[in-house]
Short mmCIF file of C-alpha atoms in Angstrom, two decimals:
data_model
loop_
_atom_site.label_atom_id
_atom_site.label_comp_id
_atom_site.label_asym_id
_atom_site.label_seq_id
_atom_site.Cartn_x
_atom_site.Cartn_y
_atom_site.Cartn_z
CA MET A 184 -24.48 -54.88 48.27
CA ALA A 185 -26.58 -54.08 45.24
CA HIS A 186 -24.88 -54.45 41.88
CA GLU A 187 -27.62 -53.69 39.40
CA LYS A 188 -26.65 -54.86 35.94
CA THR A 189 -27.71 -53.88 32.47
CA VAL A 190 -27.49 -56.82 30.09
CA TRP A 191 -26.54 -56.16 26.49
CA PRO A 192 -26.12 -58.51 23.54
CA GLY A 193 -22.58 -59.80 23.10
CA SER A 194 -20.07 -57.23 21.89
CA THR A 195 -16.34 -56.60 21.92
CA GLN A 196 -16.14 -54.96 25.34
CA LEU A 197 -12.88 -56.53 26.52
CA ALA A 198 -10.67 -53.63 27.63
CA PRO A 199 -8.06 -52.30 27.85
CA VAL A 200 -6.39 -53.98 24.90
CA PRO A 201 -3.09 -53.22 23.20
CA ALA A 202 -3.07 -51.00 20.13
CA VAL A 203 -0.10 -51.84 17.96
CA LEU A 204 1.42 -51.02 14.62
CA VAL A 205 1.63 -54.22 12.62
CA GLY A 206 4.38 -54.11 10.01
CA CYS A 207 4.04 -56.27 6.91
CA GLY A 208 5.40 -56.73 3.42
CA ASN A 209 8.89 -57.75 2.38
CA GLY A 210 10.05 -54.77 0.34
CA LYS A 211 9.77 -56.85 -2.87
CA GLU A 212 6.41 -58.12 -4.20
CA TYR A 213 4.77 -56.63 -1.15
CA LYS A 214 5.81 -53.13 -0.19
CA PHE A 215 6.45 -52.33 3.44
CA ASN A 216 3.20 -51.30 5.10
CA LEU A 217 1.72 -50.65 8.52
CA VAL A 218 -1.72 -51.40 9.91
CA THR A 219 -3.06 -50.60 13.35
CA VAL A 220 -4.46 -53.57 15.22
CA ALA A 221 -6.22 -53.59 18.59
CA TRP A 222 -7.48 -57.15 18.34
CA ALA A 223 -4.14 -58.56 19.45
CA GLY A 224 -3.01 -60.65 22.38
CA THR A 225 -0.46 -63.05 23.75
CA VAL A 226 -1.70 -66.63 23.34
CA CYS A 227 1.12 -68.83 24.64
CA SER A 228 4.23 -68.40 26.80
CA ASP A 229 6.25 -71.40 25.65
CA PRO A 230 6.89 -71.32 22.79
CA PRO A 231 6.11 -67.59 22.81
CA GLN A 232 3.17 -66.86 20.53
CA LEU A 233 0.76 -64.04 19.90
CA ALA A 234 -2.29 -63.55 17.72
CA ILE A 235 -3.64 -60.65 15.71
CA ALA A 236 -7.03 -60.42 14.06
CA LEU A 237 -7.42 -58.63 10.75
CA ARG A 238 -10.29 -58.03 8.35
CA PRO A 239 -9.64 -59.74 4.98
CA GLU A 240 -10.47 -56.51 3.16
CA ARG A 241 -7.53 -54.72 4.77
CA TYR A 242 -4.67 -54.02 2.36
CA SER A 243 -2.24 -55.69 4.79
CA PHE A 244 -4.16 -58.94 4.77
CA THR A 245 -2.72 -60.39 1.55
CA PRO A 246 0.94 -59.65 2.37
CA ILE A 247 0.55 -61.38 5.72
CA VAL A 248 -1.22 -64.38 4.20
CA ARG A 249 1.42 -64.69 1.47
CA THR A 250 4.62 -63.94 3.37
CA LYS A 251 3.40 -65.44 6.66
CA GLU A 252 5.38 -62.78 8.46
CA PHE A 253 4.63 -59.59 10.33
CA THR A 254 6.00 -57.45 13.12
CA VAL A 255 4.14 -56.10 16.13
CA ASN A 256 5.46 -52.67 17.05
CA LEU A 257 4.40 -51.24 20.39
CA PRO A 258 3.90 -47.50 20.07
CA SER A 259 5.02 -44.98 22.65
CA VAL A 260 2.67 -42.17 23.61
CA LYS A 261 4.37 -39.77 21.22
CA MET A 262 3.52 -42.17 18.36
CA THR A 263 -0.22 -42.10 19.08
CA ASP A 264 -0.96 -39.84 16.12
CA SER A 265 0.74 -42.35 13.79
CA LEU A 266 -0.94 -45.23 15.56
CA ASP A 267 -4.33 -43.72 14.91
CA ARG A 268 -3.53 -42.63 11.36
CA CYS A 269 -2.35 -46.11 10.34
CA GLY A 270 -5.71 -47.47 11.43
CA VAL A 271 -7.69 -45.06 9.30
CA VAL A 272 -5.85 -44.55 6.01
CA SER A 273 -5.04 -47.40 3.61
CA GLY A 274 -1.73 -48.62 2.28
CA ARG A 275 -3.48 -48.79 -1.10
CA ASP A 276 -3.34 -45.01 -1.23
CA HIS A 277 -0.43 -44.07 1.00
CA ASP A 278 3.10 -44.99 1.96
CA LYS A 279 2.26 -45.01 5.64
CA PHE A 280 5.89 -45.01 6.79
CA ALA A 281 6.50 -41.80 4.83
CA LEU A 282 3.14 -40.33 5.84
CA CYS A 283 3.96 -40.81 9.52
CA GLY A 284 7.68 -40.11 9.36
CA LEU A 285 8.46 -43.60 10.60
CA THR A 286 11.48 -45.65 9.57
CA PRO A 287 11.15 -49.25 8.31
CA VAL A 288 14.03 -51.56 9.17
CA PRO A 289 13.94 -55.22 8.10
CA GLY A 290 13.66 -57.58 11.03
CA GLU A 291 16.45 -59.85 12.22
CA LYS A 292 14.36 -62.97 11.70
CA VAL A 293 11.71 -61.80 9.26
CA ALA A 294 11.66 -59.67 6.13
CA ALA A 295 8.72 -57.66 7.45
CA PRO A 296 9.65 -54.18 8.65
CA VAL A 297 10.32 -53.19 12.22
CA VAL A 298 9.39 -49.61 13.07
CA ALA A 299 12.69 -48.11 14.21
CA GLU A 300 10.93 -45.55 16.41
CA SER A 301 8.99 -48.20 18.40
CA PRO A 302 10.40 -48.94 21.86
CA VAL A 303 9.57 -52.65 21.46
CA ALA A 304 9.03 -54.68 18.30
CA LEU A 305 8.15 -58.37 18.05
CA GLU A 306 9.07 -60.33 14.93
CA CYS A 307 6.44 -62.93 14.13
CA ARG A 308 5.87 -65.86 11.79
CA VAL A 309 2.33 -67.08 11.17
CA THR A 310 1.60 -70.69 12.09
CA ARG A 311 -2.19 -70.73 11.89
CA GLU A 312 -4.82 -68.70 10.06
CA ILE A 313 -8.38 -69.04 11.31
CA GLY A 314 -11.35 -67.35 9.66
CA LEU A 315 -13.77 -66.28 12.40
CA GLY A 316 -16.21 -63.96 10.59
CA SER A 317 -15.41 -60.29 10.10
CA HIS A 318 -11.83 -61.04 11.15
CA THR A 319 -9.23 -63.70 10.45
CA LEU A 320 -7.04 -64.68 13.37
CA PHE A 321 -3.33 -65.11 12.70
CA ILE A 322 -1.54 -67.10 15.38
CA ALA A 323 2.20 -66.59 15.15
CA ASP A 324 5.46 -67.57 16.77
CA ILE A 325 7.40 -64.67 18.26
CA LEU A 326 10.86 -65.22 16.79
CA ALA A 327 12.69 -62.18 18.13
CA VAL A 328 12.12 -59.03 20.13
CA GLN A 329 13.84 -55.74 19.41
CA VAL A 330 14.04 -53.30 22.29
CA ASP A 331 15.28 -49.72 22.16
CA SER A 332 18.70 -50.04 23.81
CA ALA A 333 18.17 -46.73 25.61
CA LEU A 334 15.42 -48.40 27.66
CA ILE A 335 17.71 -51.14 29.01
CA ASP A 336 19.59 -50.30 32.19
CA ASP A 337 23.13 -51.29 33.26
CA LYS A 338 21.83 -54.58 34.67
CA GLY A 339 20.17 -55.52 31.41
CA LYS A 340 16.71 -54.78 32.78
CA PHE A 341 14.13 -53.27 30.48
CA ASP A 342 12.42 -50.27 32.08
CA ILE A 343 8.93 -50.47 30.70
CA ASP A 344 7.83 -47.20 32.32
CA GLN A 345 10.24 -45.34 30.06
CA ALA A 346 8.64 -46.94 27.01
CA GLU A 347 5.46 -44.92 27.63
CA LEU A 348 3.15 -47.54 26.15
CA VAL A 349 -0.40 -46.93 24.98
CA ALA A 350 -3.59 -48.76 25.96
CA TYR A 351 -6.84 -48.80 23.97
CA ALA A 352 -10.28 -49.00 25.51
CA HIS A 353 -13.64 -48.52 23.85
CA GLY A 354 -12.38 -46.31 21.07
CA HIS A 355 -9.96 -44.20 23.11
CA TYR A 356 -6.21 -44.25 23.55
CA TYR A 357 -4.82 -43.97 27.08
CA THR A 358 -1.44 -43.60 28.67
CA LEU A 359 -0.58 -46.13 31.35
CA GLY A 360 -1.23 -44.48 34.69
CA GLU A 361 -0.04 -45.39 38.14
CA CYS A 362 1.57 -48.76 38.82
CA ILE A 363 -0.69 -50.32 41.43
CA GLY A 364 1.06 -53.62 42.06
CA HIS A 365 3.23 -56.36 40.65
CA PHE A 366 2.25 -59.95 39.96
CA GLY A 367 2.03 -61.82 43.27
CA TYR A 368 1.99 -58.70 45.46
CA SER A 369 -1.30 -59.63 47.11
CA VAL A 370 0.15 -62.73 48.75
CA ARG A 371 3.71 -61.52 49.24
CA ARG A 372 2.84 -58.13 50.65
CA LYS A 373 4.15 -57.40 54.12
CA PRO A 374 3.94 -54.27 56.23
CA GLY A 375 6.43 -51.81 54.86
CA ASN A 376 6.60 -53.42 51.40
CA VAL A 377 6.74 -50.74 48.78
CA ILE A 378 4.73 -51.15 45.62
CA ARG A 379 6.41 -49.41 42.72
CA LYS A 380 4.44 -46.33 41.75
CA MET B 768 18.00 -40.46 13.95
CA ALA B 769 19.75 -43.30 15.72
CA HIS B 770 17.52 -46.02 17.14
CA GLU B 771 19.97 -48.55 18.52
CA LYS B 772 18.24 -51.85 19.18
CA THR B 773 18.96 -54.76 21.43
CA VAL B 774 17.71 -58.00 19.92
CA TRP B 775 16.41 -60.69 22.26
CA PRO B 776 15.01 -64.14 21.53
CA GLY B 777 11.25 -64.20 21.12
CA SER B 778 9.27 -63.65 24.31
CA THR B 779 5.84 -62.49 25.40
CA GLN B 780 6.53 -58.76 25.36
CA LEU B 781 3.20 -57.58 23.93
CA ALA B 782 1.94 -54.91 26.33
CA PRO B 783 -0.22 -53.58 27.80
CA VAL B 784 -2.66 -56.47 27.87
CA PRO B 785 -5.90 -56.88 29.77
CA ALA B 786 -5.86 -58.69 33.11
CA VAL B 787 -9.23 -60.25 33.77
CA LEU B 788 -10.99 -62.51 36.21
CA VAL B 789 -12.24 -65.52 34.28
CA GLY B 790 -15.23 -67.16 35.95
CA CYS B 791 -15.90 -70.85 35.37
CA GLY B 792 -17.82 -73.79 36.74
CA ASN B 793 -21.56 -74.31 36.80
CA GLY B 794 -22.30 -74.61 40.51
CA LYS B 795 -22.97 -78.33 40.04
CA GLU B 796 -20.25 -80.83 39.04
CA TYR B 797 -17.86 -77.93 38.74
CA LYS B 798 -17.90 -75.42 41.56
CA PHE B 799 -17.78 -71.73 40.75
CA ASN B 800 -14.18 -70.62 40.45
CA LEU B 801 -12.09 -67.69 39.28
CA VAL B 802 -8.76 -67.57 37.50
CA THR B 803 -6.78 -64.53 36.48
CA VAL B 804 -5.86 -64.39 32.81
CA ALA B 805 -3.67 -61.85 31.04
CA TRP B 806 -3.33 -63.80 27.81
CA ALA B 807 -6.72 -62.61 26.58
CA GLY B 808 -7.86 -60.61 23.58
CA THR B 809 -10.66 -59.77 21.24
CA VAL B 810 -10.38 -61.86 18.06
CA CYS B 811 -13.42 -60.94 15.96
CA SER B 812 -15.97 -58.13 15.85
CA ASP B 813 -18.79 -59.89 14.00
CA PRO B 814 -19.81 -62.22 15.45
CA PRO B 815 -18.18 -60.89 18.62
CA GLN B 816 -15.53 -63.29 19.84
CA LEU B 817 -12.64 -63.26 22.25
CA ALA B 818 -9.93 -65.72 23.21
CA ILE B 819 -8.24 -66.64 26.46
CA ALA B 820 -5.16 -68.81 26.89
CA LEU B 821 -4.84 -71.10 29.88
CA ARG B 822 -2.31 -73.66 31.06
CA PRO B 823 -3.85 -77.17 31.13
CA GLU B 824 -2.55 -77.67 34.69
CA ARG B 825 -4.71 -74.84 35.99
CA TYR B 826 -7.66 -75.99 38.09
CA SER B 827 -10.03 -73.97 35.91
CA PHE B 828 -8.95 -75.76 32.76
CA THR B 829 -11.15 -78.83 33.11
CA PRO B 830 -14.38 -76.96 33.95
CA ILE B 831 -13.91 -74.78 30.88
CA VAL B 832 -13.14 -77.76 28.64
CA ARG B 833 -16.16 -79.67 29.95
CA THR B 834 -18.78 -76.93 30.26
CA LYS B 835 -17.47 -74.92 27.28
CA GLU B 836 -18.47 -71.78 29.13
CA PHE B 837 -16.72 -69.02 31.00
CA THR B 838 -17.12 -65.37 31.86
CA VAL B 839 -14.57 -62.59 31.44
CA ASN B 840 -14.90 -60.08 34.26
CA LEU B 841 -13.05 -56.80 33.87
CA PRO B 842 -11.74 -55.68 37.25
CA SER B 843 -11.84 -52.13 38.51
CA VAL B 844 -8.78 -50.69 40.21
CA LYS B 845 -10.20 -51.44 43.64
CA MET B 846 -10.38 -55.14 42.68
CA THR B 847 -6.65 -55.35 41.87
CA ASP B 848 -5.85 -57.22 45.06
CA SER B 849 -8.42 -59.90 44.15
CA LEU B 850 -7.22 -59.89 40.56
CA ASP B 851 -3.71 -60.66 41.69
CA ARG B 852 -4.73 -63.17 44.33
CA CYS B 853 -6.85 -65.20 41.88
CA GLY B 854 -3.78 -65.58 39.69
CA VAL B 855 -1.62 -66.95 42.49
CA VAL B 856 -3.77 -69.22 44.67
CA SER B 857 -5.55 -72.30 43.33
CA GLY B 858 -9.22 -73.19 43.35
CA ARG B 859 -8.09 -76.65 44.42
CA ASP B 860 -7.35 -75.21 47.86
CA HIS B 861 -9.61 -72.17 48.11
CA ASP B 862 -13.07 -70.86 47.41
CA LYS B 863 -11.71 -67.81 45.62
CA PHE B 864 -15.02 -65.94 45.65
CA ALA B 865 -15.15 -66.24 49.45
CA LEU B 866 -11.44 -65.54 49.81
CA CYS B 867 -11.78 -62.29 47.87
CA GLY B 868 -15.20 -61.27 49.11
CA LEU B 869 -16.59 -61.42 45.58
CA THR B 870 -20.13 -62.43 44.66
CA PRO B 871 -20.85 -65.08 42.00
CA VAL B 872 -24.02 -64.58 40.00
CA PRO B 873 -24.97 -67.02 37.23
CA GLY B 874 -24.82 -65.46 33.81
CA GLU B 875 -27.86 -64.66 31.70
CA LYS B 876 -26.67 -66.87 28.86
CA VAL B 877 -24.20 -69.20 30.58
CA ALA B 878 -24.13 -71.10 33.86
CA ALA B 879 -20.62 -69.81 34.61
CA PRO B 880 -20.52 -67.13 37.28
CA VAL B 881 -20.41 -63.41 36.65
CA VAL B 882 -18.53 -61.42 39.32
CA ALA B 883 -21.19 -59.05 40.64
CA GLU B 884 -18.56 -56.48 41.63
CA SER B 885 -17.03 -56.24 38.13
CA PRO B 886 -18.05 -53.17 36.16
CA VAL B 887 -18.18 -55.21 32.93
CA ALA B 888 -18.61 -58.95 32.45
CA LEU B 889 -18.68 -60.87 29.18
CA GLU B 890 -20.48 -64.21 28.97
CA CYS B 891 -18.68 -66.59 26.64
CA ARG B 892 -19.18 -69.97 25.00
CA VAL B 893 -16.16 -71.87 23.67
CA THR B 894 -16.18 -72.68 19.98
CA ARG B 895 -12.56 -73.77 19.48
CA GLU B 896 -9.84 -75.17 21.71
CA ILE B 897 -6.31 -75.05 20.32
CA GLY B 898 -3.30 -76.52 22.10
CA LEU B 899 -0.32 -74.24 21.46
CA GLY B 900 2.30 -75.46 23.95
CA SER B 901 2.32 -74.23 27.53
CA HIS B 902 -1.13 -72.75 26.93
CA THR B 903 -4.36 -73.84 25.27
CA LEU B 904 -6.27 -71.14 23.44
CA PHE B 905 -10.03 -71.04 23.90
CA ILE B 906 -11.83 -69.06 21.22
CA ALA B 907 -15.32 -68.16 22.33
CA ASP B 908 -18.46 -66.37 21.23
CA ILE B 909 -19.41 -63.41 23.42
CA LEU B 910 -23.09 -64.12 24.08
CA ALA B 911 -23.93 -61.28 26.44
CA VAL B 912 -22.34 -58.36 28.26
CA GLN B 913 -23.33 -57.27 31.75
CA VAL B 914 -22.50 -53.69 32.65
CA ASP B 915 -22.88 -52.07 36.05
CA SER B 916 -25.99 -49.93 35.55
CA ALA B 917 -24.44 -47.12 37.59
CA LEU B 918 -21.89 -46.64 34.79
CA ILE B 919 -24.53 -46.00 32.12
CA ASP B 920 -25.67 -42.41 31.71
CA ASP B 921 -29.12 -41.02 30.89
CA LYS B 922 -28.46 -41.42 27.17
CA GLY B 923 -27.57 -45.09 27.56
CA LYS B 924 -23.87 -44.40 27.05
CA PHE B 925 -21.38 -46.43 29.04
CA ASP B 926 -18.80 -44.19 30.73
CA ILE B 927 -15.69 -46.33 30.64
CA ASP B 928 -13.64 -43.83 32.65
CA GLN B 929 -15.83 -44.48 35.67
CA ALA B 930 -15.14 -48.21 35.37
CA GLU B 931 -11.51 -47.59 36.41
CA LEU B 932 -10.12 -50.50 34.41
CA VAL B 933 -6.74 -52.13 34.95
CA ALA B 934 -3.96 -52.77 32.42
CA TYR B 935 -1.15 -55.30 32.80
CA ALA B 936 2.34 -54.85 31.41
CA HIS B 937 5.44 -56.91 32.09
CA GLY B 938 4.33 -58.17 35.47
CA HIS B 939 2.82 -54.94 36.78
CA TYR B 940 -0.74 -53.68 37.09
CA TYR B 941 -1.49 -50.13 35.98
CA THR B 942 -4.41 -47.77 36.10
CA LEU B 943 -5.44 -46.24 32.80
CA GLY B 944 -3.93 -42.77 32.69
CA GLU B 945 -4.75 -39.82 30.52
CA CYS B 946 -7.00 -40.19 27.48
CA ILE B 947 -4.82 -39.05 24.61
CA GLY B 948 -7.18 -39.40 21.68
CA HIS B 949 -10.11 -41.25 20.20
CA PHE B 950 -10.13 -43.55 17.18
CA GLY B 951 -9.87 -41.44 14.04
CA TYR B 952 -8.77 -38.25 15.81
CA SER B 953 -5.57 -37.94 13.77
CA VAL B 954 -7.45 -37.41 10.53
CA ARG B 955 -10.49 -35.60 11.91
CA ARG B 956 -8.59 -33.18 14.10
CA LYS B 957 -9.07 -29.51 13.36
CA PRO B 958 -7.72 -26.44 15.11
CA GLY B 959 -9.71 -26.01 18.28
CA ASN B 960 -10.82 -29.63 18.49
CA VAL B 961 -10.70 -30.80 22.04
CA ILE B 962 -9.43 -34.26 22.82
CA ARG B 963 -11.05 -35.67 25.93
CA LYS B 964 -8.51 -35.75 28.75
#
């Protein structure tokens, strides 16, 4: 099999990545604000931690550095316009919640705002701040998760398909498509096993 | 608008995330191996850097710590079976390349193996290693990117849709679905503008 490759200099080609609305501020010295972040990822399962990377020149940078708190709000497909807008306009010039018709609600564990319309929101407290170049990485504990109750079934199970999450790849937003397997399916699969579609 | 929330303790609910085949080893003291990683993300644009999180008990942990090199291979949909398998079986017991019918090719910039069948592979060198609990975070420079030449058009543009990438969310693998916008579309959109579907 031929697999001819073109070799490029290093670049940020990891994809798909999440694209999330990061909520920051405390409603006092730092007004509630939103910033779209695609450089985000889970970094530890126990204790649960994630990381976001932000350019220091972003308006949201100082509130996060000072309050050491933020929220990560997963957008549903119908929030894609807001998701994109919050990555392009600045909180210096706009009240992004008002601009996008989104509702800030203080977190249960942090003062930073949860986006009420998001199907899933993670409340985070910064533990480490690492300057890497264009971006500073904030590693944070995930203190609480708020899930839209309408997405939780009678058995307490969260139906992620109903959340209609958004993926980001090379400058484009995508819906999640077909479910093509669950973790461990390749070794547990037997004839007749049904993979959820 | 009512948005009733259920509040859970913190957990790793960020989604979708990438699911990638991390290649490690140098073909000498450390045999070529693969490990599936979903706790991965871009962390800096300039210089380009990404991070992966790995449990120290994983067989791939020591080679990465010692060689300070790894590759991040983005799987296409047809590689999902291998992607899943490399997250479940251990390199202690298996030659995962042989098991999955995948071809290791040394990187251009690192000795760690690129998966020839992957549409996109990123060659990485570790710059920081941070123990966070269950997982250790490896922050790495992206030294080179190998793209399947068949995915690059006459103008040198990489057609990501043809790569058929895979997203991971809450234990399930997904295709990328419909393209619902490009970065900046919300503010640049005019009547008649066509969003790529």
